[in-house]
CSV table of C-alpha atoms and ligand atoms in Angstrom, one decimal:
chain,number,residue,atom,x,y,z
V,1,UNK,CA,43.0,-47.6,-33.8
V,2,UNK,CA,41.8,-51.0,-35.0
V,3,UNK,CA,43.5,-51.1,-38.4
V,4,UNK,CA,46.3,-49.5,-40.4
V,5,UNK,CA,44.1,-47.4,-42.6
V,6,UNK,CA,44.4,-43.7,-42.2
V,7,UNK,CA,41.9,-42.1,-39.8
V,8,UNK,CA,40.3,-39.7,-42.3
V,9,UNK,CA,38.4,-37.6,-39.7
V,10,UNK,CA,41.6,-36.7,-37.9
V,11,UNK,CA,43.2,-35.3,-41.1
V,12,UNK,CA,43.5,-31.6,-41.7
V,13,UNK,CA,42.2,-30.2,-45.0
V,14,UNK,CA,45.7,-29.8,-46.3
V,15,UNK,CA,46.7,-33.4,-45.5
V,16,UNK,CA,43.4,-34.7,-47.0
V,17,UNK,CA,43.9,-32.7,-50.2
V,18,UNK,CA,47.5,-33.9,-50.6
V,19,UNK,CA,46.5,-37.5,-50.0
V,20,UNK,CA,43.7,-37.3,-52.5
V,21,UNK,CA,45.8,-35.6,-55.2
V,22,UNK,CA,48.4,-38.4,-54.6
V,23,UNK,CA,45.6,-40.8,-55.3
V,24,UNK,CA,45.0,-39.1,-58.6
V,25,UNK,CA,41.9,-37.1,-57.6
V,26,UNK,CA,41.3,-33.4,-58.4
V,27,UNK,CA,42.3,-30.9,-55.7
V,28,UNK,CA,38.7,-29.7,-55.0
V,29,UNK,CA,37.8,-33.1,-53.7
V,30,UNK,CA,39.7,-32.3,-50.5
V,31,UNK,CA,37.3,-29.5,-49.5
V,32,UNK,CA,34.3,-31.4,-50.7
V,33,UNK,CA,35.1,-34.5,-48.6
V,34,UNK,CA,36.3,-32.4,-45.6
V,35,UNK,CA,32.9,-30.7,-45.6
V,36,UNK,CA,31.1,-34.1,-45.6
V,37,UNK,CA,33.2,-35.1,-42.6
V,38,UNK,CA,33.1,-32.0,-40.5
V,39,UNK,CA,30.2,-29.8,-41.6
V,40,UNK,CA,27.6,-32.5,-42.6
V,41,UNK,CA,28.9,-35.0,-40.1
V,42,UNK,CA,28.7,-37.9,-42.5
V,43,UNK,CA,28.5,-41.3,-40.7
V,44,UNK,CA,29.6,-43.3,-43.8
V,45,UNK,CA,31.2,-42.8,-47.2
V,46,UNK,CA,27.9,-43.9,-48.8
V,47,UNK,CA,26.3,-40.8,-47.6
V,48,UNK,CA,28.6,-38.7,-49.8
V,49,UNK,CA,26.2,-38.9,-52.7
V,50,UNK,CA,27.9,-36.2,-54.8
V,51,UNK,CA,30.9,-38.5,-55.2
V,52,UNK,CA,31.0,-41.3,-57.7
V,53,UNK,CA,30.4,-44.8,-56.5
V,54,UNK,CA,33.9,-45.7,-57.6
V,55,UNK,CA,35.5,-42.9,-55.5
V,56,UNK,CA,33.4,-43.8,-52.5
V,57,UNK,CA,34.7,-47.4,-52.8
V,58,UNK,CA,38.3,-46.1,-53.1
V,59,UNK,CA,37.8,-44.0,-50.0
V,60,UNK,CA,36.4,-47.0,-48.1
V,61,UNK,CA,39.4,-49.1,-49.1
V,62,UNK,CA,42.0,-46.4,-48.2
V,63,UNK,CA,40.6,-44.8,-45.1
V,64,UNK,CA,39.1,-45.6,-41.7
V,65,UNK,CA,36.0,-43.4,-40.9
V,66,UNK,CA,35.6,-43.1,-37.2
V,67,UNK,CA,31.9,-42.8,-36.4
V,68,UNK,CA,30.6,-43.1,-32.8
V,69,UNK,CA,27.2,-44.6,-32.1
V,70,UNK,CA,25.7,-44.0,-28.7
V,71,UNK,CA,25.4,-47.1,-26.5
V,72,UNK,CA,23.3,-45.4,-23.9
V,73,UNK,CA,21.6,-41.9,-23.7
V,74,UNK,CA,20.3,-40.7,-20.4
V,75,UNK,CA,17.9,-37.7,-20.6
V,76,UNK,CA,17.3,-35.5,-17.6
V,77,UNK,CA,13.6,-34.8,-16.9
V,78,UNK,CA,14.6,-31.6,-15.1
V,79,UNK,CA,16.4,-29.7,-17.8
V,80,UNK,CA,16.8,-31.9,-20.9
V,81,UNK,CA,20.5,-32.5,-20.3
V,82,UNK,CA,21.6,-35.6,-22.2
V,83,UNK,CA,24.4,-37.8,-21.1
V,84,UNK,CA,25.9,-40.1,-23.8
V,85,UNK,CA,28.0,-43.2,-23.5
V,86,UNK,CA,29.8,-44.0,-26.8
V,87,UNK,CA,31.7,-47.1,-27.7
V,88,UNK,CA,35.0,-46.7,-29.4
V,89,UNK,CA,36.2,-49.0,-32.3
V,90,UNK,CA,38.4,-50.9,-29.8
V,91,UNK,CA,35.6,-51.5,-27.3
V,92,UNK,CA,36.5,-48.8,-24.8
V,93,UNK,CA,33.6,-46.5,-23.8
V,94,UNK,CA,33.6,-42.8,-23.1
V,95,UNK,CA,31.1,-40.2,-21.8
V,96,UNK,CA,29.9,-36.9,-23.2
V,97,UNK,CA,27.2,-34.5,-22.2
V,98,UNK,CA,24.9,-32.1,-24.0
V,99,UNK,CA,23.6,-29.2,-22.0
V,100,UNK,CA,21.0,-26.9,-23.2
V,101,UNK,CA,21.2,-23.2,-22.2
V,102,UNK,CA,19.1,-20.3,-23.3
V,103,UNK,CA,22.0,-18.9,-25.4
V,104,UNK,CA,22.7,-22.2,-27.2
V,105,UNK,CA,23.9,-25.7,-26.5
V,106,UNK,CA,27.1,-26.8,-25.0
V,107,UNK,CA,28.8,-30.2,-25.3
V,108,UNK,CA,31.3,-31.5,-22.8
V,109,UNK,CA,33.8,-33.9,-24.3
V,110,UNK,CA,36.2,-36.5,-23.0
V,111,UNK,CA,39.8,-36.2,-24.1
V,112,UNK,CA,41.0,-39.6,-22.9
V,113,UNK,CA,39.5,-43.0,-22.0
V,114,UNK,CA,40.1,-42.9,-18.3
V,115,UNK,CA,42.8,-40.6,-16.8
V,116,UNK,CA,46.1,-41.0,-14.9
V,117,UNK,CA,46.0,-37.8,-12.9
V,118,UNK,CA,44.5,-39.4,-9.8
V,119,UNK,CA,42.5,-36.5,-8.4
V,120,UNK,CA,40.9,-37.9,-5.2
V,121,UNK,CA,37.3,-36.9,-5.8
V,122,UNK,CA,37.1,-37.8,-9.5
V,123,UNK,CA,35.6,-41.1,-10.8
V,124,UNK,CA,37.3,-40.9,-14.2
V,125,UNK,CA,40.7,-41.7,-12.8
V,126,UNK,CA,39.8,-44.6,-10.5
V,127,UNK,CA,40.9,-47.3,-13.1
V,128,UNK,CA,43.7,-45.2,-14.5
V,129,UNK,CA,44.3,-44.3,-18.1
V,130,UNK,CA,43.1,-46.7,-20.8
V,131,UNK,CA,44.3,-44.6,-23.7
V,132,UNK,CA,44.4,-41.3,-25.4
V,133,UNK,CA,41.6,-40.4,-27.8
V,134,UNK,CA,42.3,-39.6,-31.4
V,135,UNK,CA,41.1,-36.2,-32.7
V,136,UNK,CA,38.4,-37.9,-34.6
V,137,UNK,CA,37.1,-39.6,-31.5
V,138,UNK,CA,36.9,-36.3,-29.7
V,139,UNK,CA,35.1,-34.7,-32.6
V,140,UNK,CA,32.7,-37.6,-33.1
V,141,UNK,CA,31.4,-37.0,-29.5
V,142,UNK,CA,30.0,-33.7,-30.8
V,143,UNK,CA,29.1,-34.9,-34.3
V,144,UNK,CA,27.3,-38.0,-32.8
V,145,UNK,CA,25.3,-35.8,-30.5
V,146,UNK,CA,24.4,-33.5,-33.4
V,147,UNK,CA,23.3,-36.5,-35.5
V,148,UNK,CA,21.2,-37.7,-32.6
V,149,UNK,CA,19.5,-34.5,-31.7
V,150,UNK,CA,19.8,-32.1,-34.7
V,151,UNK,CA,20.9,-29.5,-32.0
V,152,UNK,CA,23.1,-26.6,-33.0
V,153,UNK,CA,26.1,-26.7,-30.8
V,154,UNK,CA,27.7,-23.3,-30.0
V,155,UNK,CA,30.0,-24.1,-27.1
V,156,UNK,CA,32.4,-27.0,-26.4
V,157,UNK,CA,34.1,-27.6,-23.0
V,158,UNK,CA,36.9,-30.1,-22.8
V,159,UNK,CA,35.9,-31.1,-19.3
V,160,UNK,CA,34.9,-34.7,-19.5
V,161,UNK,CA,37.1,-37.6,-18.6
V,162,UNK,CA,40.8,-37.2,-19.1
V,163,UNK,CA,43.4,-34.6,-18.9
V,164,UNK,CA,43.6,-32.7,-22.2
V,165,UNK,CA,47.1,-31.5,-21.7
V,166,UNK,CA,48.2,-35.1,-21.2
V,167,UNK,CA,46.9,-35.8,-24.8
V,168,UNK,CA,48.3,-32.5,-26.1
V,169,UNK,CA,48.8,-33.0,-29.8
V,170,UNK,CA,45.5,-34.7,-30.4
V,171,UNK,CA,43.6,-32.1,-28.4
V,172,UNK,CA,45.1,-29.2,-30.4
V,173,UNK,CA,44.4,-31.0,-33.6
V,174,UNK,CA,40.8,-31.5,-32.5
V,175,UNK,CA,40.4,-27.8,-31.7
V,176,UNK,CA,41.8,-26.8,-35.1
V,177,UNK,CA,39.6,-29.3,-36.9
V,178,UNK,CA,36.5,-28.2,-35.0
V,179,UNK,CA,37.1,-24.6,-35.8
V,180,UNK,CA,38.2,-24.9,-39.4
V,181,UNK,CA,36.1,-22.6,-41.6
V,182,UNK,CA,35.6,-25.4,-44.1
V,183,UNK,CA,34.1,-27.7,-41.5
V,184,UNK,CA,32.1,-27.3,-38.4
V,185,UNK,CA,33.5,-23.7,-38.0
V,186,UNK,CA,32.8,-23.4,-34.3
V,187,UNK,CA,34.2,-20.2,-32.8
V,188,UNK,CA,37.5,-20.7,-31.0
V,189,UNK,CA,36.3,-18.3,-28.3
V,190,UNK,CA,33.5,-20.7,-27.5
V,191,UNK,CA,35.9,-23.5,-26.5
V,192,UNK,CA,37.0,-24.0,-22.9
V,193,UNK,CA,39.9,-26.4,-22.0
V,194,UNK,CA,40.0,-27.5,-18.4
V,195,UNK,CA,43.3,-28.7,-16.9
V,196,UNK,CA,44.5,-30.0,-13.5
V,197,UNK,CA,47.5,-27.7,-14.0
V,198,UNK,CA,50.3,-29.2,-16.1
V,199,UNK,CA,52.5,-26.2,-16.2
V,200,UNK,CA,54.6,-26.9,-19.3
V,201,UNK,CA,51.4,-27.8,-21.2
V,202,UNK,CA,49.8,-24.4,-20.2
V,203,UNK,CA,52.9,-22.6,-21.4
V,204,UNK,CA,52.9,-24.5,-24.7
V,205,UNK,CA,49.2,-23.8,-25.1
V,206,UNK,CA,49.7,-20.1,-24.7
V,207,UNK,CA,52.0,-20.2,-27.7
V,208,UNK,CA,49.4,-21.8,-30.0
V,209,UNK,CA,47.6,-18.5,-30.8
V,210,UNK,CA,44.2,-20.0,-30.0
V,211,UNK,CA,41.8,-17.6,-28.2
V,212,UNK,CA,40.2,-20.4,-26.2
V,213,UNK,CA,39.3,-20.1,-22.5
V,214,UNK,CA,41.6,-21.9,-20.0
V,215,UNK,CA,39.9,-23.3,-16.9
V,216,UNK,CA,42.3,-24.3,-14.2
V,217,UNK,CA,41.3,-26.9,-11.6
V,218,UNK,CA,42.7,-25.3,-8.4
V,219,UNK,CA,40.5,-26.8,-5.6
V,220,UNK,CA,42.7,-25.6,-2.8
V,221,UNK,CA,44.4,-22.4,-1.6
V,222,UNK,CA,47.5,-23.9,-0.2
V,223,UNK,CA,50.0,-26.5,-1.5
V,224,UNK,CA,49.5,-29.0,1.3
V,225,UNK,CA,45.8,-29.3,0.9
V,226,UNK,CA,46.1,-29.3,-2.9
V,227,UNK,CA,48.6,-32.2,-2.7
V,228,UNK,CA,46.0,-34.2,-0.7
V,229,UNK,CA,43.4,-33.7,-3.4
V,230,UNK,CA,45.5,-33.7,-6.5
V,231,UNK,CA,48.7,-35.7,-7.1
V,232,UNK,CA,49.8,-33.3,-9.8
V,233,UNK,CA,50.3,-30.7,-7.0
V,234,UNK,CA,53.3,-32.7,-5.9
V,235,UNK,CA,54.9,-31.7,-9.2
V,236,UNK,CA,53.9,-28.0,-9.5
V,237,UNK,CA,53.3,-25.5,-6.7
V,238,UNK,CA,50.2,-23.3,-6.7
V,239,UNK,CA,52.6,-20.4,-7.3
V,240,UNK,CA,54.0,-22.0,-10.5
V,241,UNK,CA,50.5,-22.9,-11.8
V,242,UNK,CA,49.1,-19.4,-11.2
V,243,UNK,CA,52.2,-17.8,-12.8
V,244,UNK,CA,51.7,-19.9,-15.9
V,245,UNK,CA,48.0,-18.8,-16.0
V,246,UNK,CA,49.1,-15.2,-15.6
V,247,UNK,CA,51.3,-15.6,-18.6
V,248,UNK,CA,48.5,-17.3,-20.5
V,249,UNK,CA,46.3,-14.3,-19.9
V,250,UNK,CA,49.0,-11.9,-20.8
V,251,UNK,CA,49.6,-13.7,-24.1
V,252,UNK,CA,46.0,-14.4,-25.1
V,253,UNK,CA,44.0,-11.8,-23.3
V,254,UNK,CA,41.6,-14.5,-22.3
V,255,UNK,CA,40.4,-14.4,-18.7
V,256,UNK,CA,41.3,-17.5,-16.7
V,257,UNK,CA,38.5,-19.5,-15.1
V,258,UNK,CA,39.6,-21.1,-11.8
V,259,UNK,CA,37.6,-24.1,-10.8
V,260,UNK,CA,37.2,-24.9,-7.1
V,261,UNK,CA,35.2,-28.0,-6.1
V,262,UNK,CA,33.9,-27.5,-2.6
V,263,UNK,CA,34.4,-30.5,-0.3
V,264,UNK,CA,32.8,-30.4,3.1
V,265,UNK,CA,35.4,-29.9,5.9
V,266,UNK,CA,38.3,-30.1,3.5
V,267,UNK,CA,38.5,-26.8,1.5
V,268,UNK,CA,35.2,-25.0,2.3
V,269,UNK,CA,35.9,-22.8,5.4
V,270,UNK,CA,35.8,-19.0,5.4
V,271,UNK,CA,39.6,-19.1,6.0
V,272,UNK,CA,40.0,-21.1,2.7
V,273,UNK,CA,37.9,-18.5,0.9
V,274,UNK,CA,40.0,-15.7,2.3
V,275,UNK,CA,43.2,-17.4,1.3
V,276,UNK,CA,41.8,-18.1,-2.2
V,277,UNK,CA,40.9,-14.5,-2.6
V,278,UNK,CA,44.4,-13.4,-1.5
V,279,UNK,CA,46.0,-15.8,-4.0
V,280,UNK,CA,44.0,-14.4,-6.9
V,281,UNK,CA,43.9,-10.8,-5.8
V,282,UNK,CA,44.4,-8.2,-8.6
V,283,UNK,CA,43.8,-10.7,-11.4
V,284,UNK,CA,41.2,-10.5,-14.1
V,285,UNK,CA,39.8,-13.9,-13.5
V,286,UNK,CA,36.8,-15.8,-12.5
V,287,UNK,CA,36.1,-18.5,-9.9
V,288,UNK,CA,33.8,-21.3,-10.7
V,289,UNK,CA,32.6,-23.0,-7.5
V,290,UNK,CA,31.5,-26.6,-7.9
V,291,UNK,CA,29.8,-28.3,-4.9
V,292,UNK,CA,31.6,-31.7,-5.1
V,293,UNK,CA,29.6,-34.5,-6.6
V,294,UNK,CA,30.3,-37.3,-4.1
V,295,UNK,CA,31.5,-40.7,-5.6
V,296,UNK,CA,30.8,-43.9,-3.7
V,297,UNK,CA,34.4,-45.0,-3.8
V,298,UNK,CA,35.5,-42.0,-1.5
V,299,UNK,CA,33.9,-40.5,1.5
V,300,UNK,CA,34.0,-36.9,0.5
V,301,UNK,CA,30.9,-35.0,1.3
V,302,UNK,CA,29.3,-32.1,-0.6
V,303,UNK,CA,28.2,-28.8,0.9
V,304,UNK,CA,24.8,-27.1,1.0
V,305,UNK,CA,23.7,-24.4,-1.4
V,306,UNK,CA,23.8,-21.9,1.5
V,307,UNK,CA,27.4,-22.9,2.4
V,308,UNK,CA,28.4,-22.5,-1.2
V,309,UNK,CA,26.7,-19.1,-1.3
V,310,UNK,CA,28.6,-18.0,1.8
V,311,UNK,CA,32.0,-19.1,0.3
V,312,UNK,CA,31.1,-17.0,-2.8
V,313,UNK,CA,30.2,-14.0,-0.7
V,314,UNK,CA,33.5,-14.1,1.1
V,315,UNK,CA,35.3,-14.2,-2.3
V,316,UNK,CA,33.3,-11.3,-3.6
V,317,UNK,CA,33.9,-9.3,-0.4
V,318,UNK,CA,37.6,-9.5,-1.4
V,319,UNK,CA,36.9,-8.5,-4.9
V,320,UNK,CA,37.0,-11.9,-6.6
V,321,UNK,CA,34.3,-12.7,-9.2
V,322,UNK,CA,32.6,-16.0,-8.6
V,323,UNK,CA,29.7,-18.2,-9.6
V,324,UNK,CA,28.4,-21.4,-8.3
V,325,UNK,CA,28.1,-23.9,-11.1
V,326,UNK,CA,24.5,-24.6,-11.9
V,327,UNK,CA,24.0,-28.3,-11.6
V,328,UNK,CA,22.7,-29.7,-14.9
V,329,UNK,CA,20.9,-33.0,-15.2
V,330,UNK,CA,21.0,-33.7,-11.4
V,331,UNK,CA,18.8,-36.8,-11.9
V,332,UNK,CA,21.1,-38.5,-14.5
V,333,UNK,CA,24.5,-37.0,-14.0
V,334,UNK,CA,26.5,-38.9,-11.4
V,335,UNK,CA,29.9,-37.5,-11.1
V,336,UNK,CA,32.3,-37.1,-14.0
V,337,UNK,CA,33.2,-40.6,-15.2
V,338,UNK,CA,30.7,-42.5,-13.2
V,339,UNK,CA,28.4,-43.7,-16.0
V,340,UNK,CA,31.4,-45.2,-17.8
V,341,UNK,CA,32.5,-47.0,-14.6
V,342,UNK,CA,29.1,-48.3,-14.0
V,343,UNK,CA,28.8,-49.6,-17.5
V,344,UNK,CA,32.2,-51.2,-17.4
V,345,UNK,CA,31.5,-53.1,-14.2
V,346,UNK,CA,28.1,-54.2,-15.4
V,347,UNK,CA,29.6,-55.5,-18.6
V,348,UNK,CA,32.1,-57.5,-16.5
V,349,UNK,CA,29.3,-59.0,-14.5
V,350,UNK,CA,27.1,-59.9,-17.5
V,351,UNK,CA,29.7,-61.2,-19.9
I,1,LIG,N1,41.4,-33.1,-16.3
I,1,LIG,C1,40.8,-31.8,-16.4
I,1,LIG,C2,39.4,-31.9,-17.0
I,1,LIG,C3,38.4,-32.9,-16.4
I,1,LIG,S1,37.5,-32.7,-15.0
I,1,LIG,C4,40.8,-31.1,-15.1
I,1,LIG,O1,41.3,-31.6,-14.1
I,1,LIG,O2,40.4,-29.9,-15.1
I,1,LIG,C5,36.6,-31.2,-15.1
I,1,LIG,C6,36.4,-30.6,-13.7
I,1,LIG,O3,35.5,-31.4,-12.9
I,1,LIG,C7,37.7,-30.4,-13.0
I,1,LIG,O4,37.7,-29.2,-12.3
I,1,LIG,C8,37.6,-31.6,-12.0
I,1,LIG,O5,38.5,-31.4,-10.9
I,1,LIG,C9,36.1,-31.5,-11.6
I,1,LIG,N2,35.6,-32.8,-11.0
I,1,LIG,C10,35.9,-34.0,-11.2
I,1,LIG,N3,35.2,-34.9,-10.5
I,1,LIG,C11,34.4,-34.1,-9.7
I,1,LIG,C12,33.4,-34.4,-8.7
I,1,LIG,N4,33.2,-35.6,-8.3
I,1,LIG,N5,32.8,-33.3,-8.1
I,1,LIG,C13,33.1,-32.0,-8.5
I,1,LIG,N6,34.0,-31.7,-9.5
I,1,LIG,C14,34.7,-32.7,-10.0
C-alpha cells in the first residue's frame, strides 16, 4: 500500500461498521457504504451521492480507496475473451482475463504480483514474487472489468499469476468479501481456487467451511517427473498432495479438479496417462487437460489436439473423467503471466 490510510475495500462489513460508528456515524452507514464498494463497484467516494458532501470528504481523509484502471485491454477476435493489464497503486502491474461462456462470464484473477513457486513452464514466476495482493486488489480486477464491460460475472477462478495459498489470509478475505450477501454476492460454489499443492494450505482451506472448488495442479504422475516441472514437489510428494485433496473432498463434498498441462515428450505418453489413471482411481474427481502454452524462455513444446484427445481417451478407458481445456482467446492470450512480462520489459526499454 502506498500510504497509511486504511484500505476500505479490504474491510469486512463488521469492521467497516465499527470504524464508522467510532467516527460518530450511524450504524446503517456501514451497509450503505459496503454496498457502494462491493455491489455498485464505486470507483470514487464522490460517486456515493446519497452520502453528504461532508461525510464523503471525511471518508476521503480517513480511507484509501483502491480502484484499478486498465492499462491495456486485449480483445480476442475469435471469442471475445478480454485480457486486462491493471496497474497497482505502487506501480506493479497484474493480469486478469474475462472469458465469456454461454452460461455466463468468468473472470480469472491474479492473487500475487509475480510468483515464487518456480514452475518450469509458467511465465508468471520467471522474475519471482514482487508482492502479495491485498484483498481489494484481487476484488478490483473483477470490479474493474465489470465497470469496463457492464458484464454480469457469474464465475471467478483464482488461476492468474501467483499462488493463492502463498497469500492465504488475503485470498480468504477476498473470497468472503466477494460472496458477502451485502455486496457482490457471488455464489461460493462458483469460485475455483487453483494451487500448485501446498499441503498445509489445502488442509487449512478445508477447515474454512467454504464450498469452493479446489483445482490441483498435478502435471505429472510420478514424483520424479513432478519435481522436474514443479519445485514445490520437492517439499510434498504426490501421495501427500492427493491425500490432502481426498480430505478436502471428504470435508467439503466438492469434487477436486486435477489440472494436467501436457508437455510434449515430458508427460504426454500413454504410460503417463495410465499411471495418472491409477493414481486417481476410485476418486470422484475430474482431470482438466491443458495443452501447454509454450513460453519463449523455455523450450517446452505443446502437443496436438489429436494427441491430447488420445491422452483423454486412455484416462477414460480407466474410468477417469477428463476434459481438454478449451483454449480461449488464442490470438491474444500468450501464456499465463506473459503479457505482464512483456509490458515490464517494454517499460524498461522505453523509460
Ligand atoms: N499457482 C496456482 C495458480 C496459477 S496457474 C497453480 O499452480 O495452480 C493456473 C494453472 O495454469 C496451473 O495449473 C498452472 O500450472 C498452469 N499453467 C501455467 N503456465 C502454463 C502454461 N504455459 N501452459 C499451460 N498451463 C500453464
